[in-house]
Amino acid sequence: MEIVYRAAVLYMFLFLLMRVLGKRELGQLSAFELVLLLAMGDLVQQGVTQEDYSVTGAMLAIGTFGVLILLGSFVSFRFPRTRKVLEGIPVVVVQDGRMRHDVMRLERLTDSELREALREQGIEDLGKVRVGLLEADGKFSFITADEHQPAPDKPAK
């Protein structure tokens, strides 16, 4: 039972740590950060199972993580107000063709990272972007000025 408690505590710690670290997807990690992530996995395993190298111990630890993930998903689905805390929220990093440096600073996002995301989506001119979002999962979404959307009160044909 101690493995279950340790797994639950480390799950909560990792959840809080990932929320503090910010919105970065795996594709944005440097080689060093990837190595640290792998080392962190090994450290978590050691902290959860201690000297228990049994299959049962591993199954208990993984099962506890799985149940906690499922619980978080259920709570997020059942209680929409918890989504901000559990999943995060998108933030506006570009508005009307201008970078929002105050928001970018909070998200630890550089001008070059934002411009790279624009290029990846085939956007050459920042001035064409009406709204640019850094989504909760770390990906970027851009709405350009030349994208025509139907008015909310009229259905699309």
GROMACS .gro file of N, CA and C in nm:
model
  471
    1MET      N    1   0.082  -0.119   0.000
    1MET     CA    2   0.000   0.000   0.000
    1MET      C    3   0.087   0.126   0.000
    2GLU      N    4   0.208   0.112   0.053
    2GLU     CA    5   0.298   0.227   0.057
    2GLU      C    6   0.333   0.274  -0.085
    3ILE      N    7   0.342   0.181  -0.179
    3ILE     CA    8   0.372   0.216  -0.318
    3ILE      C    9   0.261   0.304  -0.375
    4VAL      N   10   0.137   0.272  -0.342
    4VAL     CA   11   0.024   0.352  -0.390
    4VAL      C   12   0.033   0.494  -0.336
    5TYR      N   13   0.062   0.509  -0.208
    5TYR     CA   14   0.075   0.643  -0.150
    5TYR      C   15   0.190   0.720  -0.213
    6ARG      N   16   0.304   0.653  -0.229
    6ARG     CA   17   0.419   0.719  -0.291
    6ARG      C   18   0.388   0.761  -0.434
    7ALA      N   19   0.323   0.674  -0.509
    7ALA     CA   20   0.287   0.706  -0.647
    7ALA      C   21   0.192   0.825  -0.651
    8ALA      N   22   0.096   0.830  -0.561
    8ALA     CA   23  -0.001   0.941  -0.558
    8ALA      C   24   0.070   1.073  -0.525
    9VAL      N   25   0.159   1.070  -0.429
    9VAL     CA   26   0.233   1.192  -0.391
    9VAL      C   27   0.321   1.240  -0.507
   10LEU      N   28   0.393   1.148  -0.570
   10LEU     CA   29   0.479   1.187  -0.681
   10LEU      C   30   0.398   1.231  -0.803
   11TYR      N   31   0.282   1.172  -0.824
   11TYR     CA   32   0.193   1.216  -0.933
   11TYR      C   33   0.153   1.363  -0.910
   12MET      N   34   0.111   1.395  -0.789
   12MET     CA   35   0.071   1.533  -0.759
   12MET      C   36   0.191   1.628  -0.774
   13PHE      N   37   0.307   1.585  -0.729
   13PHE     CA   38   0.426   1.668  -0.743
   13PHE      C   39   0.458   1.693  -0.891
   14LEU      N   40   0.454   1.587  -0.972
   14LEU     CA   41   0.483   1.601  -1.115
   14LEU      C   42   0.378   1.688  -1.184
   15PHE      N   43   0.252   1.674  -1.144
   15PHE     CA   44   0.145   1.756  -1.201
   15PHE      C   45   0.173   1.904  -1.173
   16LEU      N   46   0.204   1.937  -1.049
   16LEU     CA   47   0.234   2.076  -1.013
   16LEU      C   48   0.360   2.126  -1.084
   17LEU      N   49   0.461   2.042  -1.092
   17LEU     CA   50   0.585   2.079  -1.159
   17LEU      C   51   0.560   2.111  -1.307
   18MET      N   52   0.483   2.028  -1.375
   18MET     CA   53   0.454   2.051  -1.517
   18MET      C   54   0.373   2.179  -1.536
   19ARG      N   55   0.284   2.211  -1.442
   19ARG     CA   56   0.206   2.335  -1.452
   19ARG      C   57   0.297   2.457  -1.434
   20VAL      N   58   0.393   2.447  -1.344
   20VAL     CA   59   0.485   2.558  -1.320
   20VAL      C   60   0.582   2.576  -1.437
   21LEU      N   61   0.627   2.465  -1.494
   21LEU     CA   62   0.724   2.473  -1.603
   21LEU      C   63   0.667   2.540  -1.728
   22GLY      N   64   0.539   2.529  -1.750
   22GLY     CA   65   0.478   2.600  -1.862
   22GLY      C   66   0.444   2.510  -1.979
   23LYS      N   67   0.401   2.577  -2.085
   23LYS     CA   68   0.347   2.508  -2.202
   23LYS      C   69   0.456   2.481  -2.305
   24ARG      N   70   0.515   2.367  -2.295
   24ARG     CA   71   0.615   2.329  -2.395
   24ARG      C   72   0.585   2.188  -2.440
   25GLU      N   73   0.572   2.172  -2.567
   25GLU     CA   74   0.548   2.037  -2.617
   25GLU      C   75   0.681   1.966  -2.637
   26LEU      N   76   0.677   1.835  -2.649
   26LEU     CA   77   0.800   1.756  -2.660
   26LEU      C   78   0.888   1.800  -2.776
   27GLY      N   79   0.828   1.845  -2.885
   27GLY     CA   80   0.906   1.888  -3.001
   27GLY      C   81   0.990   2.012  -2.974
   28GLN      N   82   0.958   2.085  -2.868
   28GLN     CA   83   1.032   2.206  -2.836
   28GLN      C   84   1.142   2.183  -2.733
   29LEU      N   85   1.152   2.061  -2.682
   29LEU     CA   86   1.254   2.033  -2.582
   29LEU      C   87   1.392   2.023  -2.649
   30SER      N   88   1.490   2.078  -2.581
   30SER     CA   89   1.627   2.062  -2.630
   30SER      C   90   1.673   1.920  -2.598
   31ALA      N   91   1.786   1.881  -2.653
   31ALA     CA   92   1.839   1.747  -2.628
   31ALA      C   93   1.868   1.729  -2.478
   32PHE      N   94   1.920   1.830  -2.416
   32PHE     CA   95   1.951   1.823  -2.272
   32PHE      C   96   1.823   1.808  -2.190
   33GLU      N   97   1.718   1.883  -2.226
   33GLU     CA   98   1.591   1.873  -2.153
   33GLU      C   99   1.530   1.734  -2.170
   34LEU      N  100   1.546   1.674  -2.287
   34LEU     CA  101   1.495   1.540  -2.309
   34LEU      C  102   1.569   1.438  -2.221
   35VAL      N  103   1.700   1.453  -2.210
   35VAL     CA  104   1.778   1.365  -2.123
   35VAL      C  105   1.734   1.383  -1.978
   36LEU      N  106   1.711   1.508  -1.936
   36LEU     CA  107   1.663   1.533  -1.800
   36LEU      C  108   1.526   1.470  -1.776
   37LEU      N  109   1.440   1.475  -1.876
   37LEU     CA  110   1.307   1.416  -1.866
   37LEU      C  111   1.318   1.264  -1.846
   38LEU      N  112   1.407   1.201  -1.920
   38LEU     CA  113   1.429   1.056  -1.904
   38LEU      C  114   1.486   1.024  -1.766
   39ALA      N  115   1.580   1.106  -1.720
   39ALA     CA  116   1.639   1.085  -1.587
   39ALA      C  117   1.533   1.104  -1.479
   40MET      N  118   1.443   1.201  -1.502
   40MET     CA  119   1.336   1.226  -1.406
   40MET      C  120   1.246   1.102  -1.394
   41GLY      N  121   1.219   1.036  -1.506
   41GLY     CA  122   1.139   0.915  -1.502
   41GLY      C  123   1.203   0.807  -1.416
   42ASP      N  124   1.333   0.792  -1.428
   42ASP     CA  125   1.403   0.692  -1.347
   42ASP      C  126   1.400   0.731  -1.199
   43LEU      N  127   1.417   0.860  -1.171
   43LEU     CA  128   1.413   0.906  -1.032
   43LEU      C  129   1.275   0.885  -0.970
   44VAL      N  130   1.171   0.909  -1.050
   44VAL     CA  131   1.035   0.887  -1.001
   44VAL      C  132   1.016   0.739  -0.969
   45GLN      N  133   1.062   0.652  -1.058
   45GLN     CA  134   1.050   0.508  -1.034
   45GLN      C  135   1.119   0.469  -0.904
   46GLN      N  136   1.238   0.522  -0.881
   46GLN     CA  137   1.310   0.489  -0.759
   46GLN      C  138   1.238   0.541  -0.635
   47GLY      N  139   1.181   0.660  -0.649
   47GLY     CA  140   1.109   0.718  -0.535
   47GLY      C  141   0.980   0.645  -0.504
   48VAL      N  142   0.917   0.592  -0.604
   48VAL     CA  143   0.789   0.522  -0.583
   48VAL      C  144   0.812   0.381  -0.529
   49THR      N  145   0.898   0.306  -0.593
   49THR     CA  146   0.910   0.164  -0.558
   49THR      C  147   1.021   0.136  -0.457
   50GLN      N  148   1.109   0.229  -0.432
   50GLN     CA  149   1.224   0.211  -0.343
   50GLN      C  150   1.300   0.083  -0.380
   51GLU      N  151   1.304  -0.012  -0.292
   51GLU     CA  152   1.378  -0.136  -0.315
   51GLU      C  153   1.291  -0.246  -0.375
   52ASP      N  154   1.165  -0.215  -0.404
   52ASP     CA  155   1.072  -0.315  -0.456
   52ASP      C  156   1.086  -0.322  -0.608
   53TYR      N  157   1.147  -0.430  -0.657
   53TYR     CA  158   1.166  -0.448  -0.801
   53TYR      C  159   1.069  -0.552  -0.858
   54SER      N  160   0.963  -0.581  -0.782
   54SER     CA  161   0.870  -0.684  -0.825
   54SER      C  162   0.776  -0.631  -0.933
   55VAL      N  163   0.719  -0.723  -1.009
   55VAL     CA  164   0.620  -0.688  -1.110
   55VAL      C  165   0.497  -0.629  -1.042
   56THR      N  166   0.461  -0.684  -0.927
   56THR     CA  167   0.344  -0.634  -0.853
   56THR      C  168   0.365  -0.487  -0.813
   57GLY      N  169   0.484  -0.455  -0.766
   57GLY     CA  170   0.514  -0.317  -0.727
   57GLY      C  171   0.504  -0.223  -0.845
   58ALA      N  172   0.557  -0.265  -0.959
   58ALA     CA  173   0.549  -0.182  -1.080
   58ALA      C  174   0.405  -0.165  -1.124
   59MET      N  175   0.327  -0.274  -1.118
   59MET     CA  176   0.187  -0.266  -1.158
   59MET      C  177   0.108  -0.174  -1.065
   60LEU      N  178   0.137  -0.178  -0.937
   60LEU     CA  179   0.070  -0.088  -0.842
   60LEU      C  180   0.102   0.058  -0.873
   61ALA      N  181   0.229   0.087  -0.899
   61ALA     CA  182   0.270   0.225  -0.927
   61ALA      C  183   0.207   0.275  -1.057
   62ILE      N  184   0.214   0.195  -1.162
   62ILE     CA  185   0.158   0.235  -1.292
   62ILE      C  186   0.006   0.243  -1.282
   63GLY      N  187  -0.054   0.148  -1.212
   63GLY     CA  188  -0.199   0.151  -1.193
   63GLY      C  189  -0.245   0.274  -1.118
   64THR      N  190  -0.169   0.315  -1.017
   64THR     CA  191  -0.204   0.436  -0.942
   64THR      C  192  -0.197   0.558  -1.032
   65PHE      N  193  -0.092   0.569  -1.113
   65PHE     CA  194  -0.082   0.681  -1.208
   65PHE      C  195  -0.201   0.678  -1.303
   66GLY      N  196  -0.235   0.559  -1.355
   66GLY     CA  197  -0.347   0.546  -1.447
   66GLY      C  198  -0.479   0.590  -1.385
   67VAL      N  199  -0.504   0.545  -1.262
   67VAL     CA  200  -0.628   0.583  -1.193
   67VAL      C  201  -0.632   0.734  -1.170
   68LEU      N  202  -0.521   0.793  -1.132
   68LEU     CA  203  -0.517   0.937  -1.108
   68LEU      C  204  -0.539   1.015  -1.238
   69ILE      N  205  -0.486   0.966  -1.349
   69ILE     CA  206  -0.509   1.030  -1.479
   69ILE      C  207  -0.656   1.021  -1.515
   70LEU      N  208  -0.714   0.904  -1.496
   70LEU     CA  209  -0.856   0.884  -1.524
   70LEU      C  210  -0.942   0.973  -1.434
   71LEU      N  211  -0.908   0.982  -1.309
   71LEU     CA  212  -0.980   1.067  -1.214
   71LEU      C  213  -0.973   1.214  -1.256
   72GLY      N  214  -0.854   1.259  -1.296
   72GLY     CA  215  -0.840   1.397  -1.342
   72GLY      C  216  -0.924   1.424  -1.465
   73SER      N  217  -0.926   1.328  -1.557
   73SER     CA  218  -1.006   1.341  -1.679
   73SER      C  219  -1.155   1.347  -1.646
   74PHE      N  220  -1.200   1.262  -1.554
   74PHE     CA  221  -1.340   1.261  -1.514
   74PHE      C  222  -1.379   1.392  -1.446
   75VAL      N  223  -1.297   1.438  -1.355
   75VAL     CA  224  -1.326   1.563  -1.284
   75VAL      C  225  -1.333   1.679  -1.383
   76SER      N  226  -1.240   1.684  -1.477
   76SER     CA  227  -1.239   1.789  -1.579
   76SER      C  228  -1.365   1.784  -1.665
   77PHE      N  229  -1.411   1.663  -1.699
   77PHE     CA  230  -1.532   1.647  -1.780
   77PHE      C  231  -1.656   1.682  -1.699
   78ARG      N  232  -1.664   1.632  -1.579
   78ARG     CA  233  -1.785   1.648  -1.497
   78ARG      C  234  -1.799   1.788  -1.440
   79PHE      N  235  -1.689   1.851  -1.408
   79PHE     CA  236  -1.691   1.984  -1.346
   79PHE      C  237  -1.610   2.081  -1.431
   80PRO      N  238  -1.675   2.145  -1.528
   80PRO     CA  239  -1.604   2.232  -1.624
   80PRO      C  240  -1.519   2.342  -1.560
   81ARG      N  241  -1.555   2.387  -1.444
   81ARG     CA  242  -1.478   2.494  -1.379
   81ARG      C  243  -1.336   2.449  -1.340
   82THR      N  244  -1.315   2.319  -1.330
   82THR     CA  245  -1.182   2.269  -1.292
   82THR      C  246  -1.087   2.263  -1.410
   83ARG      N  247  -1.138   2.281  -1.532
   83ARG     CA  248  -1.053   2.265  -1.651
   83ARG      C  249  -0.936   2.363  -1.653
   84LYS      N  250  -0.958   2.485  -1.607
   84LYS     CA  251  -0.849   2.584  -1.606
   84LYS      C  252  -0.731   2.533  -1.525
   85VAL      N  253  -0.760   2.470  -1.413
   85VAL     CA  254  -0.654   2.422  -1.325
   85VAL      C  255  -0.594   2.292  -1.378
   86LEU      N  256  -0.679   2.200  -1.421
   86LEU     CA  257  -0.631   2.068  -1.461
   86LEU      C  258  -0.568   2.065  -1.600
   87GLU      N  259  -0.624   2.143  -1.694
   87GLU     CA  260  -0.577   2.137  -1.832
   87GLU      C  261  -0.505   2.263  -1.878
   88GLY      N  262  -0.525   2.373  -1.809
   88GLY     CA  263  -0.469   2.501  -1.851
   88GLY      C  264  -0.561   2.572  -1.948
   89ILE      N  265  -0.524   2.693  -1.984
   89ILE     CA  266  -0.605   2.772  -2.076
   89ILE      C  267  -0.516   2.830  -2.185
   90PRO      N  268  -0.572   2.853  -2.302
   90PRO     CA  269  -0.492   2.917  -2.408
   90PRO      C  270  -0.471   3.065  -2.372
   91VAL      N  271  -0.359   3.119  -2.417
   91VAL     CA  272  -0.330   3.261  -2.395
   91VAL      C  273  -0.302   3.328  -2.528
   92VAL      N  274  -0.344   3.454  -2.538
   92VAL     CA  275  -0.325   3.532  -2.660
   92VAL      C  276  -0.184   3.589  -2.659
   93VAL      N  277  -0.102   3.549  -2.758
   93VAL     CA  278   0.035   3.598  -2.767
   93VAL      C  279   0.053   3.698  -2.882
   94VAL      N  280  -0.042   3.699  -2.977
   94VAL     CA  281  -0.042   3.797  -3.085
   94VAL      C  282  -0.184   3.851  -3.097
   95GLN      N  283  -0.194   3.983  -3.103
   95GLN     CA  284  -0.325   4.045  -3.120
   95GLN      C  285  -0.312   4.159  -3.220
   96ASP      N  286  -0.394   4.151  -3.324
   96ASP     CA  287  -0.395   4.253  -3.429
   96ASP      C  288  -0.256   4.279  -3.487
   97GLY      N  289  -0.182   4.172  -3.513
   97GLY     CA  290  -0.052   4.183  -3.578
   97GLY      C  291   0.062   4.224  -3.488
   98ARG      N  292   0.038   4.231  -3.358
   98ARG     CA  293   0.143   4.272  -3.264
   98ARG      C  294   0.165   4.166  -3.158
   99MET      N  295   0.291   4.141  -3.132
   99MET     CA  296   0.325   4.047  -3.025
   99MET      C  297   0.288   4.108  -2.891
  100ARG      N  298   0.236   4.026  -2.804
  100ARG     CA  299   0.204   4.070  -2.668
  100ARG      C  300   0.321   4.027  -2.578
  101HIS      N  301   0.420   4.114  -2.570
  101HIS     CA  302   0.544   4.081  -2.499
  101HIS      C  303   0.521   4.055  -2.350
  102ASP      N  304   0.422   4.121  -2.291
  102ASP     CA  305   0.393   4.096  -2.149
  102ASP      C  306   0.351   3.951  -2.127
  103VAL      N  307   0.263   3.900  -2.214
  103VAL     CA  308   0.218   3.762  -2.204
  103VAL      C  309   0.332   3.667  -2.241
  104MET      N  310   0.405   3.701  -2.345
  104MET     CA  311   0.517   3.615  -2.388
  104MET      C  312   0.621   3.601  -2.277
  105ARG      N  313   0.644   3.709  -2.204
  105ARG     CA  314   0.741   3.704  -2.094
  105ARG      C  315   0.692   3.607  -1.986
  106LEU      N  316   0.561   3.612  -1.955
  106LEU     CA  317   0.506   3.520  -1.855
  106LEU      C  318   0.517   3.374  -1.899
  107GLU      N  319   0.502   3.350  -2.028
  107GLU     CA  320   0.509   3.214  -2.082
  107GLU      C  321   0.652   3.174  -2.119
  108ARG      N  322   0.747   3.264  -2.097
  108ARG     CA  323   0.888   3.242  -2.131
  108ARG      C  324   0.902   3.203  -2.278
  109LEU      N  325   0.839   3.282  -2.363
  109LEU     CA  326   0.836   3.261  -2.507
  109LEU      C  327   0.913   3.373  -2.575
  110THR      N  328   1.010   3.339  -2.658
  110THR     CA  329   1.091   3.440  -2.724
  110THR      C  330   1.029   3.480  -2.859
  111ASP      N  331   1.070   3.595  -2.909
  111ASP     CA  332   1.025   3.641  -3.040
  111ASP      C  333   1.059   3.538  -3.148
  112SER      N  334   1.180   3.482  -3.140
  112SER     CA  335   1.221   3.387  -3.244
  112SER      C  336   1.138   3.259  -3.239
  113GLU      N  337   1.099   3.213  -3.120
  113GLU     CA  338   1.014   3.094  -3.110
  113GLU      C  339   0.877   3.120  -3.172
  114LEU      N  340   0.824   3.240  -3.150
  114LEU     CA  341   0.694   3.275  -3.206
  114LEU      C  342   0.703   3.287  -3.357
  115ARG      N  343   0.808   3.351  -3.406
  115ARG     CA  344   0.825   3.365  -3.551
  115ARG      C  345   0.845   3.228  -3.618
  116GLU      N  346   0.912   3.138  -3.550
  116GLU     CA  347   0.929   3.002  -3.603
  116GLU      C  348   0.793   2.933  -3.615
  117ALA      N  349   0.708   2.950  -3.514
  117ALA     CA  350   0.574   2.890  -3.519
  117ALA      C  351   0.492   2.950  -3.633
  118LEU      N  352   0.509   3.079  -3.659
  118LEU     CA  353   0.440   3.143  -3.771
  118LEU      C  354   0.485   3.080  -3.903
  119ARG      N  355   0.617   3.066  -3.919
  119ARG     CA  356   0.671   3.007  -4.042
  119ARG      C  357   0.623   2.864  -4.061
  120GLU      N  358   0.617   2.787  -3.953
  120GLU     CA  359   0.573   2.649  -3.961
  120GLU      C  360   0.430   2.638  -4.013
  121GLN      N  361   0.351   2.742  -3.988
  121GLN     CA  362   0.212   2.741  -4.035
  121GLN      C  363   0.194   2.821  -4.163
  122GLY      N  364   0.307   2.858  -4.227
  122GLY     CA  365   0.303   2.925  -4.356
  122GLY      C  366   0.262   3.071  -4.351
  123ILE      N  367   0.281   3.134  -4.238
  123ILE     CA  368   0.247   3.276  -4.224
  123ILE      C  369   0.376   3.357  -4.231
  124GLU      N  370   0.387   3.440  -4.335
  124GLU     CA  371   0.509   3.517  -4.357
  124GLU      C  372   0.509   3.650  -4.282
  125ASP      N  373   0.391   3.711  -4.268
  125ASP     CA  374   0.382   3.846  -4.214
  125ASP      C  375   0.302   3.846  -4.083
  126LEU      N  376   0.366   3.887  -3.975
  126LEU     CA  377   0.301   3.896  -3.844
  126LEU      C  378   0.181   3.990  -3.849
  127GLY      N  379   0.188   4.091  -3.933
  127GLY     CA  380   0.080   4.189  -3.945
  127GLY      C  381  -0.051   4.129  -3.995
  128LYS      N  382  -0.044   4.013  -4.059
  128LYS     CA  383  -0.166   3.947  -4.108
  128LYS      C  384  -0.239   3.868  -4.000
  129VAL      N  385  -0.177   3.853  -3.884
  129VAL     CA  386  -0.236   3.772  -3.778
  129VAL      C  387  -0.329   3.858  -3.693
  130ARG      N  388  -0.457   3.817  -3.691
  130ARG     CA  389  -0.552   3.886  -3.603
  130ARG      C  390  -0.532   3.841  -3.460
  131VAL      N  391  -0.526   3.708  -3.441
  131VAL     CA  392  -0.509   3.651  -3.308
  131VAL      C  393  -0.415   3.532  -3.317
  132GLY      N  394  -0.320   3.528  -3.226
  132GLY     CA  395  -0.230   3.413  -3.214
  132GLY      C  396  -0.240   3.359  -3.073
  133LEU      N  397  -0.265   3.230  -3.063
  133LEU     CA  398  -0.284   3.168  -2.932
  133LEU      C  399  -0.176   3.065  -2.903
  134LEU      N  400  -0.130   3.064  -2.781
  134LEU     CA  401  -0.049   2.954  -2.730
  134LEU      C  402  -0.149   2.866  -2.656
  135GLU      N  403  -0.179   2.751  -2.715
  135GLU     CA  404  -0.282   2.663  -2.659
  135GLU      C  405  -0.233   2.598  -2.531
  136ALA      N  406  -0.326   2.541  -2.456
  136ALA     CA  407  -0.293   2.477  -2.329
  136ALA      C  408  -0.194   2.362  -2.345
  137ASP      N  409  -0.194   2.299  -2.463
  137ASP     CA  410  -0.102   2.187  -2.485
  137ASP      C  411   0.033   2.230  -2.541
  138GLY      N  412   0.056   2.362  -2.555
  138GLY     CA  413   0.185   2.412  -2.601
  138GLY      C  414   0.193   2.438  -2.749
  139LYS      N  415   0.088   2.407  -2.824
  139LYS     CA  416   0.087   2.431  -2.968
  139LYS      C  417   0.033   2.571  -2.996
  140PHE      N  418   0.064   2.619  -3.116
  140PHE     CA  419   0.020   2.752  -3.156
  140PHE      C  420  -0.098   2.744  -3.252
  141SER      N  421  -0.190   2.839  -3.240
  141SER     CA  422  -0.300   2.855  -3.334
  141SER      C  423  -0.302   3.001  -3.376
  142PHE      N  424  -0.313   3.024  -3.507
  142PHE     CA  425  -0.316   3.160  -3.558
  142PHE      C  426  -0.439   3.180  -3.644
  143ILE      N  427  -0.504   3.292  -3.626
  143ILE     CA  428  -0.617   3.332  -3.709
  143ILE      C  429  -0.572   3.456  -3.783
  144THR      N  430  -0.568   3.445  -3.916
  144THR     CA  431  -0.520   3.556  -3.997
  144THR      C  432  -0.635   3.644  -4.042
  145ALA      N  433  -0.600   3.766  -4.082
  145ALA     CA  434  -0.699   3.865  -4.123
  145ALA      C  435  -0.771   3.825  -4.250
  146ASP      N  436  -0.707   3.745  -4.336
  146ASP     CA  437  -0.770   3.708  -4.462
  146ASP      C  438  -0.856   3.582  -4.452
  147GLU      N  439  -0.868   3.524  -4.334
  147GLU     CA  440  -0.958   3.410  -4.315
  147GLU      C  441  -1.099   3.464  -4.295
  148HIS      N  442  -1.188   3.427  -4.385
  148HIS     CA  443  -1.325   3.476  -4.377
  148HIS      C  444  -1.408   3.375  -4.299
  149GLN      N  445  -1.478   3.426  -4.199
  149GLN     CA  446  -1.563   3.341  -4.119
  149GLN      C  447  -1.705   3.394  -4.128
  150PRO      N  448  -1.806   3.305  -4.132
  150PRO     CA  449  -1.944   3.352  -4.139
  150PRO      C  450  -1.983   3.423  -4.009
  151ALA      N  451  -2.073   3.517  -4.022
  151ALA     CA  452  -2.123   3.590  -3.904
  151ALA      C  453  -2.192   3.491  -3.811
  152PRO      N  454  -2.183   3.513  -3.679
  152PRO     CA  455  -2.241   3.418  -3.584
  152PRO      C  456  -2.391   3.398  -3.602
  153ASP      N  457  -2.465   3.500  -3.649
  153ASP     CA  458  -2.609   3.487  -3.660
  153ASP      C  459  -2.655   3.426  -3.794
  154LYS      N  460  -2.561   3.405  -3.886
  154LYS     CA  461  -2.596   3.347  -4.016
  154LYS      C  462  -2.528   3.212  -4.031
  155PRO      N  463  -2.604   3.108  -4.065
  155PRO     CA  464  -2.540   2.976  -4.084
  155PRO      C  465  -2.457   2.975  -4.211
  156ALA      N  466  -2.351   2.895  -4.210
  156ALA     CA  467  -2.264   2.880  -4.327
  156ALA      C  468  -2.339   2.804  -4.435
  157LYS      N  469  -2.316   2.841  -4.562
  157LYS     CA  470  -2.384   2.774  -4.674
  157LYS      C  471  -2.299   2.665  -4.731
   0.00000   0.00000   0.00000
